GROMACS .gro file of N, CA and C in nm:
model
  411
    1UNK      N    1   1.885   0.491  -2.245
    1UNK     CA    2   1.915   0.629  -2.277
    1UNK      C    3   1.796   0.720  -2.247
    2UNK      N    4   1.675   0.671  -2.282
    2UNK     CA    5   1.556   0.752  -2.257
    2UNK      C    6   1.537   0.776  -2.108
    3UNK      N    7   1.569   0.676  -2.027
    3UNK     CA    8   1.557   0.690  -1.883
    3UNK      C    9   1.648   0.797  -1.827
    4UNK      N   10   1.770   0.803  -1.878
    4UNK     CA   11   1.866   0.903  -1.832
    4UNK      C   12   1.821   1.043  -1.871
    5UNK      N   13   1.768   1.056  -1.989
    5UNK     CA   14   1.719   1.186  -2.034
    5UNK      C   15   1.601   1.229  -1.948
    6UNK      N   16   1.512   1.134  -1.918
    6UNK     CA   17   1.397   1.164  -1.834
    6UNK      C   18   1.438   1.210  -1.695
    7UNK      N   19   1.540   1.145  -1.641
    7UNK     CA   20   1.588   1.184  -1.509
    7UNK      C   21   1.646   1.325  -1.512
    8UNK      N   22   1.725   1.355  -1.614
    8UNK     CA   23   1.786   1.488  -1.626
    8UNK      C   24   1.677   1.594  -1.642
    9UNK      N   25   1.578   1.567  -1.727
    9UNK     CA   26   1.470   1.663  -1.747
    9UNK      C   27   1.391   1.681  -1.617
   10UNK      N   28   1.362   1.571  -1.547
   10UNK     CA   29   1.289   1.580  -1.422
   10UNK      C   30   1.364   1.658  -1.316
   11UNK      N   31   1.493   1.631  -1.303
   11UNK     CA   32   1.573   1.704  -1.206
   11UNK      C   33   1.582   1.853  -1.240
   12UNK      N   34   1.597   1.882  -1.368
   12UNK     CA   35   1.604   2.021  -1.411
   12UNK      C   36   1.472   2.093  -1.382
   13UNK      N   37   1.361   2.030  -1.416
   13UNK     CA   38   1.230   2.092  -1.391
   13UNK      C   39   1.209   2.112  -1.242
   14UNK      N   40   1.245   2.012  -1.162
   14UNK     CA   41   1.232   2.026  -1.018
   14UNK      C   42   1.317   2.139  -0.962
   15UNK      N   43   1.437   2.151  -1.012
   15UNK     CA   44   1.525   2.258  -0.965
   15UNK      C   45   1.469   2.395  -1.001
   16UNK      N   46   1.425   2.411  -1.126
   16UNK     CA   47   1.374   2.540  -1.171
   16UNK      C   48   1.247   2.578  -1.094
   17UNK      N   49   1.154   2.483  -1.084
   17UNK     CA   50   1.030   2.512  -1.012
   17UNK      C   51   1.057   2.538  -0.865
   18UNK      N   52   1.146   2.462  -0.807
   18UNK     CA   53   1.180   2.481  -0.667
   18UNK      C   54   1.249   2.614  -0.642
   19UNK      N   55   1.336   2.653  -0.735
   19UNK     CA   56   1.407   2.779  -0.721
   19UNK      C   57   1.311   2.897  -0.734
   20UNK      N   58   1.211   2.885  -0.821
   20UNK     CA   59   1.115   2.994  -0.839
   20UNK      C   60   1.026   3.008  -0.715
   21UNK      N   61   0.982   2.896  -0.661
   21UNK     CA   62   0.894   2.903  -0.544
   21UNK      C   63   0.972   2.952  -0.423
   22UNK      N   64   1.095   2.912  -0.413
   22UNK     CA   65   1.178   2.958  -0.304
   22UNK      C   66   1.160   2.880  -0.176
   23UNK      N   67   1.250   2.902  -0.087
   23UNK     CA   68   1.252   2.831   0.040
   23UNK      C   69   1.131   2.868   0.127
   24UNK      N   70   1.091   2.994   0.121
   24UNK     CA   71   0.980   3.039   0.204
   24UNK      C   72   0.851   2.965   0.168
   25UNK      N   73   0.823   2.951   0.041
   25UNK     CA   74   0.703   2.880  -0.002
   25UNK      C   75   0.712   2.732   0.035
   26UNK      N   76   0.830   2.675   0.022
   26UNK     CA   77   0.850   2.536   0.062
   26UNK      C   78   0.817   2.518   0.210
   27UNK      N   79   0.863   2.608   0.291
   27UNK     CA   80   0.836   2.600   0.435
   27UNK      C   81   0.687   2.615   0.464
   28UNK      N   82   0.617   2.701   0.388
   28UNK     CA   83   0.472   2.717   0.406
   28UNK      C   84   0.400   2.587   0.374
   29UNK      N   85   0.438   2.524   0.264
   29UNK     CA   86   0.374   2.398   0.223
   29UNK      C   87   0.404   2.290   0.328
   30UNK      N   88   0.528   2.283   0.372
   30UNK     CA   89   0.568   2.184   0.471
   30UNK      C   90   0.492   2.204   0.602
   31UNK      N   91   0.478   2.328   0.648
   31UNK     CA   92   0.406   2.356   0.772
   31UNK      C   93   0.258   2.318   0.760
   32UNK      N   94   0.198   2.348   0.646
   32UNK     CA   95   0.058   2.313   0.626
   32UNK      C   96   0.041   2.161   0.626
   33UNK      N   97   0.131   2.092   0.561
   33UNK     CA   98   0.127   1.946   0.559
   33UNK      C   99   0.139   1.889   0.699
   34UNK      N  100   0.233   1.940   0.777
   34UNK     CA  101   0.255   1.889   0.912
   34UNK      C  102   0.136   1.918   1.003
   35UNK      N  103   0.072   2.036   0.986
   35UNK     CA  104  -0.046   2.067   1.067
   35UNK      C  105  -0.157   1.966   1.040
   36UNK      N  106  -0.178   1.933   0.913
   36UNK     CA  107  -0.283   1.837   0.878
   36UNK      C  108  -0.243   1.697   0.923
   37UNK      N  109  -0.120   1.658   0.898
   37UNK     CA  110  -0.074   1.523   0.931
   37UNK      C  111  -0.078   1.496   1.081
   38UNK      N  112  -0.052   1.596   1.161
   38UNK     CA  113  -0.046   1.578   1.306
   38UNK      C  114  -0.181   1.593   1.376
   39UNK      N  115  -0.289   1.611   1.302
   39UNK     CA  116  -0.420   1.618   1.366
   39UNK      C  117  -0.457   1.481   1.419
   40UNK      N  118  -0.535   1.476   1.527
   40UNK     CA  119  -0.572   1.346   1.585
   40UNK      C  120  -0.647   1.255   1.488
   41UNK      N  121  -0.733   1.312   1.404
   41UNK     CA  122  -0.809   1.229   1.310
   41UNK      C  123  -0.717   1.160   1.210
   42UNK      N  124  -0.619   1.233   1.158
   42UNK     CA  125  -0.526   1.175   1.062
   42UNK      C  126  -0.438   1.071   1.131
   43UNK      N  127  -0.392   1.100   1.249
   43UNK     CA  128  -0.306   1.006   1.320
   43UNK      C  129  -0.380   0.878   1.356
   44UNK      N  130  -0.510   0.891   1.385
   44UNK     CA  131  -0.592   0.773   1.413
   44UNK      C  132  -0.597   0.683   1.290
   45UNK      N  133  -0.615   0.742   1.173
   45UNK     CA  134  -0.619   0.663   1.050
   45UNK      C  135  -0.481   0.605   1.016
   46UNK      N  136  -0.377   0.680   1.043
   46UNK     CA  137  -0.241   0.629   1.020
   46UNK      C  138  -0.216   0.507   1.106
   47UNK      N  139  -0.259   0.513   1.231
   47UNK     CA  140  -0.242   0.398   1.321
   47UNK      C  141  -0.322   0.278   1.273
   48UNK      N  142  -0.445   0.301   1.226
   48UNK     CA  143  -0.528   0.192   1.175
   48UNK      C  144  -0.462   0.124   1.056
   49UNK      N  145  -0.412   0.205   0.963
   49UNK     CA  146  -0.347   0.149   0.844
   49UNK      C  147  -0.220   0.073   0.881
   50UNK      N  148  -0.145   0.126   0.976
   50UNK     CA  149  -0.022   0.058   1.019
   50UNK      C  150  -0.055  -0.078   1.082
   51UNK      N  151  -0.156  -0.083   1.166
   51UNK     CA  152  -0.194  -0.209   1.229
   51UNK      C  153  -0.247  -0.308   1.125
   52UNK      N  154  -0.327  -0.257   1.033
   52UNK     CA  155  -0.379  -0.346   0.928
   52UNK      C  156  -0.265  -0.399   0.842
   53UNK      N  157  -0.171  -0.313   0.810
   53UNK     CA  158  -0.057  -0.357   0.730
   53UNK      C  159   0.024  -0.466   0.798
   54UNK      N  160   0.039  -0.454   0.929
   54UNK     CA  161   0.112  -0.556   1.004
   54UNK      C  162   0.038  -0.690   0.999
   55UNK      N  163  -0.093  -0.686   1.022
   55UNK     CA  164  -0.170  -0.811   1.023
   55UNK      C  165  -0.174  -0.872   0.883
   56UNK      N  166  -0.187  -0.789   0.780
   56UNK     CA  167  -0.190  -0.842   0.643
   56UNK      C  168  -0.054  -0.898   0.604
   57UNK      N  169   0.051  -0.835   0.652
   57UNK     CA  170   0.185  -0.883   0.618
   57UNK      C  171   0.214  -1.019   0.680
   58UNK      N  172   0.152  -1.048   0.794
   58UNK     CA  173   0.174  -1.177   0.858
   58UNK      C  174   0.083  -1.287   0.803
   59UNK      N  175  -0.027  -1.250   0.740
   59UNK     CA  176  -0.123  -1.349   0.690
   59UNK      C  177  -0.068  -1.423   0.568
   60UNK      N  178  -0.010  -1.353   0.475
   60UNK     CA  179   0.036  -1.415   0.351
   60UNK      C  180   0.151  -1.513   0.371
   61UNK      N  181   0.253  -1.482   0.450
   61UNK     CA  182   0.359  -1.581   0.471
   61UNK      C  183   0.309  -1.713   0.531
   62UNK      N  184   0.207  -1.707   0.617
   62UNK     CA  185   0.157  -1.831   0.674
   62UNK      C  186   0.091  -1.917   0.566
   63UNK      N  187   0.024  -1.853   0.471
   63UNK     CA  188  -0.035  -1.928   0.360
   63UNK      C  189   0.075  -1.989   0.273
   64UNK      N  190   0.181  -1.915   0.251
   64UNK     CA  191   0.294  -1.968   0.174
   64UNK      C  192   0.357  -2.087   0.245
   65UNK      N  193   0.375  -2.075   0.376
   65UNK     CA  194   0.435  -2.183   0.454
   65UNK      C  195   0.347  -2.308   0.448
   66UNK      N  196   0.216  -2.290   0.467
   66UNK     CA  197   0.125  -2.403   0.463
   66UNK      C  198   0.127  -2.471   0.326
   67UNK      N  199   0.138  -2.392   0.221
   67UNK     CA  200   0.148  -2.449   0.086
   67UNK      C  201   0.274  -2.530   0.068
   68UNK      N  202   0.385  -2.479   0.119
   68UNK     CA  203   0.511  -2.552   0.108
   68UNK      C  204   0.504  -2.684   0.185
   69UNK      N  205   0.439  -2.682   0.300
   69UNK     CA  206   0.425  -2.804   0.379
   69UNK      C  207   0.341  -2.906   0.303
   70UNK      N  208   0.232  -2.861   0.242
   70UNK     CA  209   0.146  -2.952   0.165
   70UNK      C  210   0.222  -3.017   0.049
   71UNK      N  211   0.300  -2.938  -0.022
   71UNK     CA  212   0.377  -2.991  -0.136
   71UNK      C  213   0.480  -3.091  -0.087
   72UNK      N  214   0.548  -3.058   0.023
   72UNK     CA  215   0.649  -3.149   0.077
   72UNK      C  216   0.588  -3.281   0.121
   73UNK      N  217   0.474  -3.274   0.188
   73UNK     CA  218   0.407  -3.396   0.232
   73UNK      C  219   0.364  -3.479   0.112
   74UNK      N  220   0.312  -3.413   0.008
   74UNK     CA  221   0.267  -3.486  -0.110
   74UNK      C  222   0.384  -3.552  -0.181
   75UNK      N  223   0.498  -3.485  -0.184
   75UNK     CA  224   0.615  -3.539  -0.253
   75UNK      C  225   0.679  -3.654  -0.177
   76UNK      N  226   0.655  -3.662  -0.048
   76UNK     CA  227   0.717  -3.768   0.033
   76UNK      C  228   0.622  -3.882   0.066
   77UNK      N  229   0.506  -3.884   0.001
   77UNK     CA  230   0.413  -3.995   0.025
   77UNK      C  231   0.468  -4.122  -0.038
   78UNK      N  232   0.408  -4.234   0.000
   78UNK     CA  233   0.454  -4.361  -0.058
   78UNK      C  234   0.393  -4.376  -0.197
   79UNK      N  235   0.464  -4.445  -0.281
   79UNK     CA  236   0.418  -4.468  -0.417
   79UNK      C  237   0.534  -4.461  -0.514
   80UNK      N  238   0.501  -4.471  -0.640
   80UNK     CA  239   0.605  -4.463  -0.743
   80UNK      C  240   0.648  -4.319  -0.760
   81UNK      N  241   0.763  -4.297  -0.821
   81UNK     CA  242   0.807  -4.160  -0.844
   81UNK      C  243   0.705  -4.078  -0.924
   82UNK      N  244   0.639  -4.142  -1.019
   82UNK     CA  245   0.537  -4.072  -1.097
   82UNK      C  246   0.418  -4.031  -1.011
   83UNK      N  247   0.378  -4.119  -0.920
   83UNK     CA  248   0.267  -4.086  -0.831
   83UNK      C  249   0.305  -3.973  -0.735
   84UNK      N  250   0.428  -3.976  -0.687
   84UNK     CA  251   0.476  -3.870  -0.599
   84UNK      C  252   0.477  -3.736  -0.672
   85UNK      N  253   0.523  -3.740  -0.798
   85UNK     CA  254   0.526  -3.617  -0.878
   85UNK      C  255   0.386  -3.564  -0.901
   86UNK      N  256   0.293  -3.652  -0.936
   86UNK     CA  257   0.156  -3.609  -0.958
   86UNK      C  258   0.095  -3.549  -0.831
   87UNK      N  259   0.121  -3.615  -0.717
   87UNK     CA  260   0.068  -3.564  -0.590
   87UNK      C  261   0.129  -3.428  -0.557
   88UNK      N  262   0.258  -3.413  -0.582
   88UNK     CA  263   0.324  -3.286  -0.555
   88UNK      C  264   0.272  -3.176  -0.647
   89UNK      N  265   0.249  -3.209  -0.774
   89UNK     CA  266   0.195  -3.110  -0.867
   89UNK      C  267   0.054  -3.068  -0.828
   90UNK      N  268  -0.029  -3.165  -0.789
   90UNK     CA  269  -0.164  -3.132  -0.744
   90UNK      C  270  -0.160  -3.043  -0.619
   91UNK      N  271  -0.074  -3.079  -0.526
   91UNK     CA  272  -0.063  -3.000  -0.404
   91UNK      C  273  -0.010  -2.860  -0.433
   92UNK      N  274   0.082  -2.850  -0.529
   92UNK     CA  275   0.136  -2.717  -0.561
   92UNK      C  276   0.030  -2.631  -0.630
   93UNK      N  277  -0.056  -2.692  -0.711
   93UNK     CA  278  -0.164  -2.615  -0.773
   93UNK      C  279  -0.262  -2.566  -0.667
   94UNK      N  280  -0.294  -2.653  -0.571
   94UNK     CA  281  -0.383  -2.613  -0.462
   94UNK      C  282  -0.320  -2.502  -0.378
   95UNK      N  283  -0.191  -2.516  -0.352
   95UNK     CA  284  -0.122  -2.414  -0.273
   95UNK      C  285  -0.117  -2.282  -0.347
   96UNK      N  286  -0.095  -2.288  -0.478
   96UNK     CA  287  -0.093  -2.165  -0.558
   96UNK      C  288  -0.229  -2.096  -0.555
   97UNK      N  289  -0.336  -2.176  -0.562
   97UNK     CA  290  -0.470  -2.119  -0.553
   97UNK      C  291  -0.492  -2.054  -0.417
   98UNK      N  292  -0.444  -2.120  -0.311
   98UNK     CA  293  -0.459  -2.064  -0.177
   98UNK      C  294  -0.384  -1.931  -0.164
   99UNK      N  295  -0.263  -1.925  -0.219
   99UNK     CA  296  -0.184  -1.802  -0.214
   99UNK      C  297  -0.254  -1.693  -0.295
  100UNK      N  298  -0.304  -1.728  -0.411
  100UNK     CA  299  -0.375  -1.631  -0.495
  100UNK      C  300  -0.496  -1.576  -0.421
  101UNK      N  301  -0.574  -1.664  -0.358
  101UNK     CA  302  -0.692  -1.620  -0.284
  101UNK      C  303  -0.654  -1.531  -0.166
  102UNK      N  304  -0.549  -1.568  -0.094
  102UNK     CA  305  -0.505  -1.489   0.021
  102UNK      C  306  -0.455  -1.352  -0.024
  103UNK      N  307  -0.381  -1.349  -0.134
  103UNK     CA  308  -0.331  -1.221  -0.185
  103UNK      C  309  -0.446  -1.132  -0.230
  104UNK      N  310  -0.544  -1.190  -0.295
  104UNK     CA  311  -0.660  -1.112  -0.339
  104UNK      C  312  -0.738  -1.059  -0.220
  105UNK      N  313  -0.758  -1.143  -0.120
  105UNK     CA  314  -0.830  -1.101   0.000
  105UNK      C  315  -0.756  -0.986   0.068
  106UNK      N  316  -0.624  -1.000   0.079
  106UNK     CA  317  -0.545  -0.895   0.142
  106UNK      C  318  -0.551  -0.766   0.061
  107UNK      N  319  -0.538  -0.777  -0.072
  107UNK     CA  320  -0.543  -0.658  -0.157
  107UNK      C  321  -0.680  -0.591  -0.149
  108UNK      N  322  -0.787  -0.671  -0.149
  108UNK     CA  323  -0.921  -0.614  -0.138
  108UNK      C  324  -0.940  -0.544  -0.004
  109UNK      N  325  -0.890  -0.605   0.102
  109UNK     CA  326  -0.903  -0.544   0.234
  109UNK      C  327  -0.823  -0.415   0.242
  110UNK      N  328  -0.705  -0.412   0.183
  110UNK     CA  329  -0.624  -0.290   0.183
  110UNK      C  330  -0.695  -0.181   0.104
  111UNK      N  331  -0.748  -0.217  -0.013
  111UNK     CA  332  -0.819  -0.119  -0.094
  111UNK      C  333  -0.942  -0.067  -0.021
  112UNK      N  334  -1.014  -0.156   0.046
  112UNK     CA  335  -1.132  -0.115   0.121
  112UNK      C  336  -1.099  -0.024   0.236
  113UNK      N  337  -0.993  -0.055   0.309
  113UNK     CA  338  -0.957   0.030   0.422
  113UNK      C  339  -0.900   0.163   0.376
  114UNK      N  340  -0.838   0.165   0.259
  114UNK     CA  341  -0.785   0.291   0.208
  114UNK      C  342  -0.897   0.383   0.162
  115UNK      N  343  -1.006   0.327   0.111
  115UNK     CA  344  -1.118   0.409   0.063
  115UNK      C  345  -1.198   0.467   0.179
  116UNK      N  346  -1.213   0.394   0.287
  116UNK     CA  347  -1.296   0.440   0.399
  116UNK      C  348  -1.246   0.570   0.459
  117UNK      N  349  -1.118   0.582   0.497
  117UNK     CA  350  -1.073   0.709   0.555
  117UNK      C  351  -1.083   0.824   0.456
  118UNK      N  352  -1.058   0.797   0.328
  118UNK     CA  353  -1.064   0.904   0.229
  118UNK      C  354  -1.206   0.955   0.214
  119UNK      N  355  -1.304   0.866   0.216
  119UNK     CA  356  -1.442   0.911   0.201
  119UNK      C  357  -1.487   0.988   0.324
  120UNK      N  358  -1.441   0.948   0.443
  120UNK     CA  359  -1.476   1.022   0.563
  120UNK      C  360  -1.413   1.160   0.562
  121UNK      N  361  -1.289   1.166   0.516
  121UNK     CA  362  -1.219   1.294   0.514
  121UNK      C  363  -1.284   1.390   0.415
  122UNK      N  364  -1.327   1.340   0.300
  122UNK     CA  365  -1.386   1.429   0.201
  122UNK      C  366  -1.523   1.477   0.243
  123UNK      N  367  -1.594   1.400   0.326
  123UNK     CA  368  -1.724   1.445   0.373
  123UNK      C  369  -1.713   1.522   0.504
  124UNK      N  370  -1.593   1.529   0.558
  124UNK     CA  371  -1.573   1.596   0.687
  124UNK      C  372  -1.536   1.741   0.671
  125UNK      N  373  -1.428   1.781   0.734
  125UNK     CA  374  -1.392   1.922   0.739
  125UNK      C  375  -1.351   1.977   0.604
  126UNK      N  376  -1.292   1.896   0.516
  126UNK     CA  377  -1.252   1.949   0.387
  126UNK      C  378  -1.372   1.978   0.300
  127UNK      N  379  -1.481   1.909   0.321
  127UNK     CA  380  -1.603   1.936   0.246
  127UNK      C  381  -1.656   2.074   0.278
  128UNK      N  382  -1.641   2.117   0.405
  128UNK     CA  383  -1.687   2.249   0.443
  128UNK      C  384  -1.606   2.358   0.378
  129UNK      N  385  -1.476   2.336   0.361
  129UNK     CA  386  -1.393   2.439   0.300
  129UNK      C  387  -1.420   2.451   0.152
  130UNK      N  388  -1.472   2.347   0.089
  130UNK     CA  389  -1.505   2.354  -0.052
  130UNK      C  390  -1.633   2.434  -0.075
  131UNK      N  391  -1.722   2.433   0.023
  131UNK     CA  392  -1.850   2.502   0.007
  131UNK      C  393  -1.832   2.653   0.009
  132UNK      N  394  -1.736   2.703   0.083
  132UNK     CA  395  -1.717   2.847   0.094
  132UNK      C  396  -1.690   2.913  -0.041
  133UNK      N  397  -1.595   2.862  -0.122
  133UNK     CA  398  -1.571   2.928  -0.252
  133UNK      C  399  -1.691   2.921  -0.345
  134UNK      N  400  -1.767   2.810  -0.342
  134UNK     CA  401  -1.879   2.799  -0.436
  134UNK      C  402  -1.991   2.892  -0.398
  135UNK      N  403  -2.012   2.920  -0.267
  135UNK     CA  404  -2.119   3.011  -0.227
  135UNK      C  405  -2.078   3.155  -0.250
  136UNK      N  406  -1.948   3.184  -0.253
  136UNK     CA  407  -1.901   3.319  -0.276
  136UNK      C  408  -1.909   3.354  -0.424
  137UNK      N  409  -1.913   3.255  -0.515
  137UNK     CA  410  -1.915   3.283  -0.658
  137UNK      C  411  -2.047   3.332  -0.705
   0.00000   0.00000   0.00000
């Protein structure tokens, strides 16, 4: 019930604020966004993130596959059923650790690449526009 009320309140607030700003202001905001988004510097970073996302997306499934292979091999080794179970459990723990490490590495790399473009952008042209108001005060 709380979720439905939140949605209704959010939609109402969005409608009221949008209606007050009007279509003209919306178009101004949209045009400004598109001018910034379509700059070569931003597009270069968008391409970098897209390529990184593709490579990171392919890295984790291979770790999962390798883990499944290890568990399957351990479960099909010769020995008693108890020994097979123990080997499979050990292999699954190792595989889980490998997946955890790969996921952490991927997450760290994503976080690192996300911070780099933001820090360059804040020290670049946007930093100059911030200096103008402070010197005028």
